[in-house]
Coordinates of N, CA and C in Angstrom, one line a residue:
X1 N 154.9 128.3 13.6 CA 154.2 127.2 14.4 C 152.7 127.5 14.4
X2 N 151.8 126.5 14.5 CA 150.3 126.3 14.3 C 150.0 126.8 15.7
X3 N 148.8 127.2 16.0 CA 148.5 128.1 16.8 C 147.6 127.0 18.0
X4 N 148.0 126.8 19.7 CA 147.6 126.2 19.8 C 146.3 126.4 20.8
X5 N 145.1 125.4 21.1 CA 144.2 126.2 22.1 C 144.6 126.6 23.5
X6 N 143.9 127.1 24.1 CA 144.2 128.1 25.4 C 144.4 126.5 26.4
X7 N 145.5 126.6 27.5 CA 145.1 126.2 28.4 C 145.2 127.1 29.7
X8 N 145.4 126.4 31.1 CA 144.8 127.3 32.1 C 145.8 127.9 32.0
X9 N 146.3 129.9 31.9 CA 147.1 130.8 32.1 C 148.2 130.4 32.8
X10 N 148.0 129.8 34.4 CA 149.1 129.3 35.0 C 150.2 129.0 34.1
X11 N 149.8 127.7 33.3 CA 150.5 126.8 32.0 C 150.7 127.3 30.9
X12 N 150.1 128.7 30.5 CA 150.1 129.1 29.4 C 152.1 129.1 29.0
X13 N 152.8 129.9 29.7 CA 154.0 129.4 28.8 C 154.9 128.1 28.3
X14 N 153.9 127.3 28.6 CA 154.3 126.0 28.4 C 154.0 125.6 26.5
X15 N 153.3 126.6 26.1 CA 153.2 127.2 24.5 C 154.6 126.8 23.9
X16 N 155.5 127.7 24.9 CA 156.9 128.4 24.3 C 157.8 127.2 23.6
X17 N 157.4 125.9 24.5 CA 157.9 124.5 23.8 C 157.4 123.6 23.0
X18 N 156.4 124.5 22.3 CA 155.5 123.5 21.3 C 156.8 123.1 20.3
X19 N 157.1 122.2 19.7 CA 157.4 121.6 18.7 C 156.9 121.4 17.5
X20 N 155.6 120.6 17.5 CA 154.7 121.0 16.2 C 153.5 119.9 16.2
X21 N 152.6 120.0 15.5 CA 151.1 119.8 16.1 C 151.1 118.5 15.0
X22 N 150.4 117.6 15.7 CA 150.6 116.3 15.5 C 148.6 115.9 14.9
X23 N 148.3 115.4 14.1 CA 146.8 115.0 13.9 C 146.6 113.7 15.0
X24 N 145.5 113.3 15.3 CA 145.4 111.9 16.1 C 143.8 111.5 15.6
X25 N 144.1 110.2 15.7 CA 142.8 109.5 14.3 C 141.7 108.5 16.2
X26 N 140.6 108.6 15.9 CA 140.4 107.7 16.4 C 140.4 106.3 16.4
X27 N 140.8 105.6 17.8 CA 140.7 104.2 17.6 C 142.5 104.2 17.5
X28 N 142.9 105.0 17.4 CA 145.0 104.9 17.4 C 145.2 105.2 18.9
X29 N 146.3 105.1 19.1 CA 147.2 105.2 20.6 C 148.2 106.8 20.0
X30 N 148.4 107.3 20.8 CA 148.7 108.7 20.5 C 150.5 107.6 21.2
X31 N 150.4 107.4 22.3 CA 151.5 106.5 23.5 C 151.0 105.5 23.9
X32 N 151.7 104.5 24.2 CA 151.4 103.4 24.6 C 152.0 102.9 26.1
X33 N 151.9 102.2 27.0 CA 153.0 102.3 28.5 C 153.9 101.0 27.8
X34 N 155.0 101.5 28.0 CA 156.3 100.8 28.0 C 156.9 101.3 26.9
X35 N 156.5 102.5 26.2 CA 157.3 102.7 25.1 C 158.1 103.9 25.6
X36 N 159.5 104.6 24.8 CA 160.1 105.3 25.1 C 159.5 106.6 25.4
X37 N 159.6 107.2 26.6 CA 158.8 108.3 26.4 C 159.9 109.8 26.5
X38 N 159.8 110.7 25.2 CA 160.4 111.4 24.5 C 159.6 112.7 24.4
X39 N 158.2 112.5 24.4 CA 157.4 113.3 24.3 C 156.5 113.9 25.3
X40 N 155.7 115.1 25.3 CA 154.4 115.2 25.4 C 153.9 115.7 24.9
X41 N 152.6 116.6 25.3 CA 151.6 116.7 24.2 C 150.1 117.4 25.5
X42 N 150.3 118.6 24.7 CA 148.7 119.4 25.3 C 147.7 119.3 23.9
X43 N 146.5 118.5 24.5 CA 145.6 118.5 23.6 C 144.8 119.6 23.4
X44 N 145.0 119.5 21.8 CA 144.2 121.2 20.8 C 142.8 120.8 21.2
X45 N 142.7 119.3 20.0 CA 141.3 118.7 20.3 C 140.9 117.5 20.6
X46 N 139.8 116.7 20.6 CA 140.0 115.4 20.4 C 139.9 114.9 21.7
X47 N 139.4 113.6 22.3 CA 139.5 113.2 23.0 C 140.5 112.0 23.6
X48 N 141.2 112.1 24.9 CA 142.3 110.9 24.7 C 142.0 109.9 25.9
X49 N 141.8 108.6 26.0 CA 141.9 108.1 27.4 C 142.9 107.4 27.9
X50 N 143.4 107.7 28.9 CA 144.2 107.6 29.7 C 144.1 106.3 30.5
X51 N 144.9 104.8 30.3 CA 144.5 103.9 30.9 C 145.9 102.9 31.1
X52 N 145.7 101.9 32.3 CA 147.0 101.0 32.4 C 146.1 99.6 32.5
X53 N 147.2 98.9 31.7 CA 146.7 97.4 32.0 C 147.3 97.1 32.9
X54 N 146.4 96.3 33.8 CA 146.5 95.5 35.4 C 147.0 93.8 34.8
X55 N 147.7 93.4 36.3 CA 147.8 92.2 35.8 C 146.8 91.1 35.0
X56 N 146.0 91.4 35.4 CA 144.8 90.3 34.9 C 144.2 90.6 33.6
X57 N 145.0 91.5 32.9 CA 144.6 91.7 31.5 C 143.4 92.8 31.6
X58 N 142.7 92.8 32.7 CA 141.6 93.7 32.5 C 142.2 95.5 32.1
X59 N 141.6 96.5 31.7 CA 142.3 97.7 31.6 C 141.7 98.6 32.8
X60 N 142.8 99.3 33.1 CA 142.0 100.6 34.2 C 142.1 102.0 33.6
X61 N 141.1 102.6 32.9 CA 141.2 104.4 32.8 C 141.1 105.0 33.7
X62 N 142.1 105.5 34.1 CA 142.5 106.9 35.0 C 141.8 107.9 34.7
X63 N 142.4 108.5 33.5 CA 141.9 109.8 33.1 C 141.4 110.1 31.6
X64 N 140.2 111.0 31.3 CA 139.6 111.4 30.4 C 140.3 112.8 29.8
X65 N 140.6 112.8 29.0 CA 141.3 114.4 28.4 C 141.2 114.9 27.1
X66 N 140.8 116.3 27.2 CA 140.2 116.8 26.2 C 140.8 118.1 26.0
X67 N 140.5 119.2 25.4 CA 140.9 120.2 24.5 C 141.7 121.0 25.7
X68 N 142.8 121.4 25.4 CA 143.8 122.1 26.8 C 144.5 121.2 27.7
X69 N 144.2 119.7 27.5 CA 145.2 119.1 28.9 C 146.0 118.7 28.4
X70 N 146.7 118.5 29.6 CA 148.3 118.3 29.4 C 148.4 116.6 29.5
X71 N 149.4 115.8 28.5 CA 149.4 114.6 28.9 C 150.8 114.0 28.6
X72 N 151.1 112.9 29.5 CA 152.4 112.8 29.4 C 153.5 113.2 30.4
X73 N 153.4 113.8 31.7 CA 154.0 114.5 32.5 C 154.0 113.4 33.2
X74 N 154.0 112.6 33.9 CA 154.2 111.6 34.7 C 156.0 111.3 34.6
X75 N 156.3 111.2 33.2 CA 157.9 111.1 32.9 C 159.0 112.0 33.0
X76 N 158.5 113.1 33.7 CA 159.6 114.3 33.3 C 160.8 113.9 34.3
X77 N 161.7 114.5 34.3 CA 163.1 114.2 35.1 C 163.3 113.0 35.4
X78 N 162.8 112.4 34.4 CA 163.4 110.7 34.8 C 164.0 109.8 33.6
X79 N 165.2 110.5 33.3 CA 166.6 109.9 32.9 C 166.0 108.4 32.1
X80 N 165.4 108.2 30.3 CA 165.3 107.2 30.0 C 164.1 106.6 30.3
X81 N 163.1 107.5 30.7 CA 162.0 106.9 30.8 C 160.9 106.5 29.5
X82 N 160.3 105.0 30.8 CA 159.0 105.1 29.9 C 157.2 105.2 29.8
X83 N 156.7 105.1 29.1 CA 155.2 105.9 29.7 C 155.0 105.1 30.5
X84 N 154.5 105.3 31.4 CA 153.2 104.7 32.4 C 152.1 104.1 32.4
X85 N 151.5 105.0 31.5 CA 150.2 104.6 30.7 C 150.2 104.0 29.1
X86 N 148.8 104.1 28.9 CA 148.9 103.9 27.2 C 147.7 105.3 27.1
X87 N 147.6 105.8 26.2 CA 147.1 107.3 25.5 C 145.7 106.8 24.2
X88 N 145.1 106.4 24.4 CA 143.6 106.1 23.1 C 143.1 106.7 22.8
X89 N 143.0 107.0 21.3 CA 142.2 108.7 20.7 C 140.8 108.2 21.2
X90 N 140.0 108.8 21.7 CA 138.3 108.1 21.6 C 138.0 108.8 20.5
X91 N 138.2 110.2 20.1 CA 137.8 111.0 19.6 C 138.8 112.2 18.7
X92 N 138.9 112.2 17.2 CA 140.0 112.9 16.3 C 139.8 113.9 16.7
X93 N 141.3 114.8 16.5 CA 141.7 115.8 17.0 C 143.2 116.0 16.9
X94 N 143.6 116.9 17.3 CA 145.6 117.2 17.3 C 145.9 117.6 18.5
X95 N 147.2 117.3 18.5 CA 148.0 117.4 19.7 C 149.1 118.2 19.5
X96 N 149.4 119.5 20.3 CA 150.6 120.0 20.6 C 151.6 119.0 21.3
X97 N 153.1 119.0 20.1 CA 154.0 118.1 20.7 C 154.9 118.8 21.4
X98 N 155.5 118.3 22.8 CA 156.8 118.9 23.6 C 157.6 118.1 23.9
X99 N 158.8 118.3 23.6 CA 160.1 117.7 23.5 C 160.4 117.4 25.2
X100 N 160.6 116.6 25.6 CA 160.6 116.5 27.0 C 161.6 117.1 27.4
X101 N 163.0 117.4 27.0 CA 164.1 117.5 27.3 C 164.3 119.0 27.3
X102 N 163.1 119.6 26.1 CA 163.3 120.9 26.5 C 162.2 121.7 27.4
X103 N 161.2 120.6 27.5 CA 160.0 121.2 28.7 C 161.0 120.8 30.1
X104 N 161.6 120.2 30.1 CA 162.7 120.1 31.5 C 163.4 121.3 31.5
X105 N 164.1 122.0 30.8 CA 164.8 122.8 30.4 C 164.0 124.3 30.8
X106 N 162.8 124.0 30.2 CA 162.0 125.2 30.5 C 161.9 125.5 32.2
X107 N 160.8 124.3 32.7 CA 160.8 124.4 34.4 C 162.0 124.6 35.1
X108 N 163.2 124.1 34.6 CA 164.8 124.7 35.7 C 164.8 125.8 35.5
X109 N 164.2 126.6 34.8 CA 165.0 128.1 34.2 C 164.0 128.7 34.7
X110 N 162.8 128.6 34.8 CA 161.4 129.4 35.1 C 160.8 128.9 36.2
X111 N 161.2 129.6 37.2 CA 160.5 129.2 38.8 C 158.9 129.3 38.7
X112 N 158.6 130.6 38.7 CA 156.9 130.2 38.8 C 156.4 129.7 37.7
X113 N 156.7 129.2 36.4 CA 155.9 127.8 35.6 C 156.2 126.5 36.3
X114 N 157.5 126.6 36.7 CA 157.6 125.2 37.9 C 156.7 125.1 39.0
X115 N 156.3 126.1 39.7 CA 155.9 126.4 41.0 C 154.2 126.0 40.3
X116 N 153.5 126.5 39.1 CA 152.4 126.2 39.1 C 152.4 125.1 38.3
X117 N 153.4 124.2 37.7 CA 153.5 122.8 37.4 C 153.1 122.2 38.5
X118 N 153.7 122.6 39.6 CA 153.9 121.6 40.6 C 152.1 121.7 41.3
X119 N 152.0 122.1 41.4 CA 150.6 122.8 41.7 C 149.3 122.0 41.1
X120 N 149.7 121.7 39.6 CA 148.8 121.3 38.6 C 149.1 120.1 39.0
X121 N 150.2 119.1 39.0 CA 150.4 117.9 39.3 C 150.0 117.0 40.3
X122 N 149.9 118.2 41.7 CA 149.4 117.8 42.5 C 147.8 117.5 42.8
X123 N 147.1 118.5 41.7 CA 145.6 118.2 41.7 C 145.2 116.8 40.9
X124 N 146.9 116.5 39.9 CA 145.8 115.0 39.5 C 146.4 114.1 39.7
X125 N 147.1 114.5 41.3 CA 147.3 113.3 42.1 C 146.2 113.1 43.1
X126 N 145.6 114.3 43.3 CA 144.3 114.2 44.8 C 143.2 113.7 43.6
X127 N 143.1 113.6 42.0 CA 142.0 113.1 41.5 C 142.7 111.2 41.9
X128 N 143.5 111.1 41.3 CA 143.5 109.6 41.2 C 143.8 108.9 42.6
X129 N 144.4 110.0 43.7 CA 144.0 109.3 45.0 C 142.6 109.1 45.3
X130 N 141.8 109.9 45.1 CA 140.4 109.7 45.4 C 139.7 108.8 44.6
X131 N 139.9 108.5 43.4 CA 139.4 107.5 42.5 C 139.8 106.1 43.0
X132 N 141.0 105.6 43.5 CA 141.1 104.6 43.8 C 140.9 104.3 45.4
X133 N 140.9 105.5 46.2 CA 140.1 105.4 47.6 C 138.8 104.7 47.4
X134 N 137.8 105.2 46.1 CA 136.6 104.7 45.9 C 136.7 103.3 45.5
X135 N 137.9 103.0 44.7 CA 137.9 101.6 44.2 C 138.0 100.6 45.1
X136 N 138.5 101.1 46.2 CA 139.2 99.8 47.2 C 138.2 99.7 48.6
X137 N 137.4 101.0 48.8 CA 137.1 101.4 50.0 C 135.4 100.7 49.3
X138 N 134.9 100.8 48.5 CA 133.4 100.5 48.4 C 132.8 99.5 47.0
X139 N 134.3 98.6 46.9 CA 133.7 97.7 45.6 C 133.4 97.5 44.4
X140 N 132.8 97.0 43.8 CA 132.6 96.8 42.3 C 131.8 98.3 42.1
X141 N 130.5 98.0 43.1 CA 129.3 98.9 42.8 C 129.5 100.4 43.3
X142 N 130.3 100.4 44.5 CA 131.0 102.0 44.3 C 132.0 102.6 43.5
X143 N 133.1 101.4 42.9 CA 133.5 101.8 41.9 C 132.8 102.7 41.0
X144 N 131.5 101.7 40.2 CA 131.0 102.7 39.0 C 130.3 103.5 39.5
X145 N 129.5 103.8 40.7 CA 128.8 104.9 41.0 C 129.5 106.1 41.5
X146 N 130.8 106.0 41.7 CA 131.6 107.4 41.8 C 132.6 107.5 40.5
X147 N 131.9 106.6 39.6 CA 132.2 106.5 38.1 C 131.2 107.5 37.5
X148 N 130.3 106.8 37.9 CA 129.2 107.9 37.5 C 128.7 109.2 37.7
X149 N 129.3 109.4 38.8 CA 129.0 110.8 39.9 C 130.4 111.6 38.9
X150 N 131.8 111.1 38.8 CA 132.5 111.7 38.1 C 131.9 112.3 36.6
X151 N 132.0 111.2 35.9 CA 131.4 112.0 34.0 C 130.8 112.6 34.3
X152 N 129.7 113.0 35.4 CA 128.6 113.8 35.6 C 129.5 115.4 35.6
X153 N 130.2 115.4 36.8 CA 130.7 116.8 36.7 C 131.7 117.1 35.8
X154 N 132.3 115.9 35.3 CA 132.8 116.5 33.7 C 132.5 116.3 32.8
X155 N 131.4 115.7 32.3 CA 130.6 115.8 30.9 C 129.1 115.9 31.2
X156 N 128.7 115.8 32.5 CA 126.7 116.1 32.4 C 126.2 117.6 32.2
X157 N 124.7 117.6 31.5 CA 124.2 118.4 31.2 C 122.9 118.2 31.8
X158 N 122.8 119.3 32.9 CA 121.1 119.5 34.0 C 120.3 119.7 32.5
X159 N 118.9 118.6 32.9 CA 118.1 119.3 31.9 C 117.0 118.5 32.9
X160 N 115.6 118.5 32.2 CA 114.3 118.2 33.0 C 114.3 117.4 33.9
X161 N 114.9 116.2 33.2 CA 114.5 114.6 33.7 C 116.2 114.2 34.6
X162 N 117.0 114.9 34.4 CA 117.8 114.8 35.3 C 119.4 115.3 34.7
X163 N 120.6 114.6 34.9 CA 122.0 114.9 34.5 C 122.2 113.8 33.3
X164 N 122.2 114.5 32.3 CA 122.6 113.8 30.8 C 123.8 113.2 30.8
X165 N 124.6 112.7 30.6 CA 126.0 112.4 30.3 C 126.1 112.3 28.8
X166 N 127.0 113.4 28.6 CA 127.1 113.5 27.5 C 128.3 113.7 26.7
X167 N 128.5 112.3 26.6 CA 129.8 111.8 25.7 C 129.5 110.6 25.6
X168 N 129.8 109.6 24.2 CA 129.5 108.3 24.0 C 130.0 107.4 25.5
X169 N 129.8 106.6 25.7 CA 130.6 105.3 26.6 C 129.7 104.0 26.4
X170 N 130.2 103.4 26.0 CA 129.9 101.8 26.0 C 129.9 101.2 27.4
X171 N 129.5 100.0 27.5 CA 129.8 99.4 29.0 C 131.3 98.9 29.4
X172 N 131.5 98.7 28.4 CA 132.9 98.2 28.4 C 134.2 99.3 28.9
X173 N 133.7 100.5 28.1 CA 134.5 101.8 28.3 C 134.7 101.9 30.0
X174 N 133.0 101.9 30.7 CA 132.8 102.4 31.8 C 133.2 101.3 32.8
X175 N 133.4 99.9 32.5 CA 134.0 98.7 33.2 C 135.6 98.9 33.5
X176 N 136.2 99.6 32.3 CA 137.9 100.2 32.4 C 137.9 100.9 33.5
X177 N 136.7 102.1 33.4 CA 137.0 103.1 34.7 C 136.6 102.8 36.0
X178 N 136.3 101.9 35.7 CA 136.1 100.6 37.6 C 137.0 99.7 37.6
X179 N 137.8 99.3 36.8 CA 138.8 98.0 36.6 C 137.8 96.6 36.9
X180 N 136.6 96.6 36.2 CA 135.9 95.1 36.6 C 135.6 95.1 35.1
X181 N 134.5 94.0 35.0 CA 134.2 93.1 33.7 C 133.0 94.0 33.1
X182 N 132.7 93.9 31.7 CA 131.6 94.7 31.6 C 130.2 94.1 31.9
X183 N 130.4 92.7 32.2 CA 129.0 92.0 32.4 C 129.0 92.7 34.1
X184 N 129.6 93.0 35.2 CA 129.4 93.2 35.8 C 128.7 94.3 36.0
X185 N 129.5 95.3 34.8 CA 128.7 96.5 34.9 C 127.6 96.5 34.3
X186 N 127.2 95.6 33.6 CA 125.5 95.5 32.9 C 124.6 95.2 33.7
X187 N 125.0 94.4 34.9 CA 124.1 93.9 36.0 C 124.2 95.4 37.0
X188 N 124.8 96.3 37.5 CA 124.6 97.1 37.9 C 124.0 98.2 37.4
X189 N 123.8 98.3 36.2 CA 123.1 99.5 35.0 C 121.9 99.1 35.1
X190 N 121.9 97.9 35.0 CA 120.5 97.1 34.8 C 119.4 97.4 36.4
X191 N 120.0 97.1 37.2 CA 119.7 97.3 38.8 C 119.3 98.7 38.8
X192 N 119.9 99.7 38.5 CA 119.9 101.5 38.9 C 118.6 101.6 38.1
X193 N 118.5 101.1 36.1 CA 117.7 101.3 36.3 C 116.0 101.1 36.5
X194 N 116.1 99.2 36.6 CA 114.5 98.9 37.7 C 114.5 100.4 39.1
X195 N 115.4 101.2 39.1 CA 115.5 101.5 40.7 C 114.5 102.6 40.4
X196 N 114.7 102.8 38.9 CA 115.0 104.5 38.7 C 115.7 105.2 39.1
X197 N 116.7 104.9 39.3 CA 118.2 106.2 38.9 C 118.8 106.4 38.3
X198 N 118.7 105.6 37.0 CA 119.2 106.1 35.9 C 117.8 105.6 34.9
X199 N 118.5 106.1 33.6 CA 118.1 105.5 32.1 C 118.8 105.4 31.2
X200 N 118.5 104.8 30.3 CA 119.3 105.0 29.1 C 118.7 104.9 27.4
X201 N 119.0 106.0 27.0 CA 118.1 106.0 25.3 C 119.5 105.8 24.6
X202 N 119.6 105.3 23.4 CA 120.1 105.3 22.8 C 121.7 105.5 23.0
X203 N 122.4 104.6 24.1 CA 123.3 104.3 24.3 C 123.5 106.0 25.7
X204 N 123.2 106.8 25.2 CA 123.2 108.0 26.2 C 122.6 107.7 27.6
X205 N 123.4 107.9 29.0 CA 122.7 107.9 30.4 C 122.2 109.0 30.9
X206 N 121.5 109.0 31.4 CA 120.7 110.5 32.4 C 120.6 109.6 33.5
X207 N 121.3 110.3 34.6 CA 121.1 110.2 36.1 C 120.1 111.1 36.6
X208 N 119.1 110.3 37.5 CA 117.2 110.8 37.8 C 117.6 111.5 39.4
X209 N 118.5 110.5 39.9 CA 118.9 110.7 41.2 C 120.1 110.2 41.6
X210 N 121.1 111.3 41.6 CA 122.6 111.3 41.5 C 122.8 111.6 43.4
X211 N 122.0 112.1 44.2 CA 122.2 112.2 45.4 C 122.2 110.5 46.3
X212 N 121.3 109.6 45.3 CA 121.3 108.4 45.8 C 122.8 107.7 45.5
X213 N 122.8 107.7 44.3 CA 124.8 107.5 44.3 C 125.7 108.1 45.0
X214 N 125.5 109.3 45.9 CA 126.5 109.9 46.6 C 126.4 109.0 48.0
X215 N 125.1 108.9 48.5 CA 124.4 108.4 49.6 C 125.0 106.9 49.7
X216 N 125.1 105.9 48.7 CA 125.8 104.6 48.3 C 126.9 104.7 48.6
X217 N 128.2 105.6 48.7 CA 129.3 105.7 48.7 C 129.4 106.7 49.6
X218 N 129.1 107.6 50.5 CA 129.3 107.5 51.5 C 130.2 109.4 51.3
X219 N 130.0 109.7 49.9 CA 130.1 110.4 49.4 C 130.6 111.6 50.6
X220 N 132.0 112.1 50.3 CA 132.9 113.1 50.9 C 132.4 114.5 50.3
X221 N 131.5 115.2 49.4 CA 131.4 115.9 48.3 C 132.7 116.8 48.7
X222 N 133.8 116.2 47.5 CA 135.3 116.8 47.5 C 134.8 117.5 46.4
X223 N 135.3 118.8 46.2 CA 135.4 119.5 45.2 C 135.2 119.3 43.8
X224 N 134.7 119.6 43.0 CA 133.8 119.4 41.6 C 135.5 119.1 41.0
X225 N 136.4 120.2 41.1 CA 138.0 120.2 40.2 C 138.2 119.3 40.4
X226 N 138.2 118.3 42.0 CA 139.0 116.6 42.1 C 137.9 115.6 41.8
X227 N 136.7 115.6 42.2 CA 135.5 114.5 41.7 C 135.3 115.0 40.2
X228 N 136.5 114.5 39.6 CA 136.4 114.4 37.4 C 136.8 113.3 37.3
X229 N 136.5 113.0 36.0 CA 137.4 112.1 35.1 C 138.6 112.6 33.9
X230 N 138.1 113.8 33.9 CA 139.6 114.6 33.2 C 140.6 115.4 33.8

């Protein structure tokens, strides 16, 4: 078997059910929601987004995942299930595959990988309670600004002029992870930055003043591990 990257130790014997390592192309669906779900999959590399279509056609991204996360656990112990989500490479890379039936197999037999499953599960349920607290509690424009406050602590880089964000996103991308339109978010990008709070070169954002977005939203500062997008 191909050798896979490290994830957090807790999970580390969750190795023991690798199956075999799968390529993923960008612009493909690794899973899609409503399809059989049979599988999972800890990402080697590559980027995946994690998203559900809402009634209105619009898409919502949940979650951002990258080298070591686990995806696909939402289905376990449930007899004939199917995904939840849909799975989008943003970015090529390979996937460790796991048989679901025998990662079930694993957790009944192994109390403390269950015990720190359960543990893990529960942090990315306090991320996506808090994400959609922000969606319903503060609007379009709190949506993206604790959109923005998130990529920060999982993809920004402190440098002179302020917090770089650094991974591609289109407006459109960043409209998913608010569940609104992308013109809406162009009028809001546009606003921050007449404000100067943000900028933007070449598709790349830098946040100037990221305490003013906390300040707008009323900002809980919950823990860097639950305020992510991965």
């Amino acid at each position: 078997m191909q050798s896979v990257k490290e994830i957090p130790i807790t999970l580390s014997h969750l190795f023991e059910t690798v199956h075999h390592v799968k390529k993923i192309e960008r612009g493909s669906f690794l899973f899609q929601e409503g399809g059989q779900a049979e599988e999972l999959f800890i990402i080697q590399s590559g980027i995946l987004q994690l998203s559900k279509i809402i009634p209105d056609g619009r898409e919502l991204t949940l979650r951002m995942c990258n080298s070591g996360d686990f995806v696909g656990e939402l289905n376990l112990f449930s007899p004939g299930s199917r995904y939840l989500l849909s799975a989008r490479v943003i970015e090529s890379g390979e996937v460790a595959v796991i048989m679901k039936d025998e990662l079930e197999e694993k957790l009944s037999q192994d109390l403390p990988l269950a015990f720190e499953f359960i543990r893990w599960m529960s942090l990315q349920y306090r991320k996506t309670q808090t994400k959609f607290r922000d969606l319903v509690l503060h609007g379009k424009k709190g949506a993206l600004y604790s959109t923005l406050i998130r990529i920060c602590n999982s993809y920004g880089i402190n440098t002179n002029h302020g917090i770089l964000i650094n991974i591609p996103l289109t407006n459109q991308e960043l409209a998913n992870f608010c569940g609104t339109s992308r013109e809406v978010v162009n009028r809001l990008l546009s606003d921050l930055r007449k404000n100067g709070i943000i900028s933007i070169s070449k598709g790349a954002i830098t946040i100037h003043d990221i305490d003013y977005l906390k300040l707008e939203i009323d900002c809980e500062d919950c823990p860097v591990e639950i305020c992510k997008v991965d």
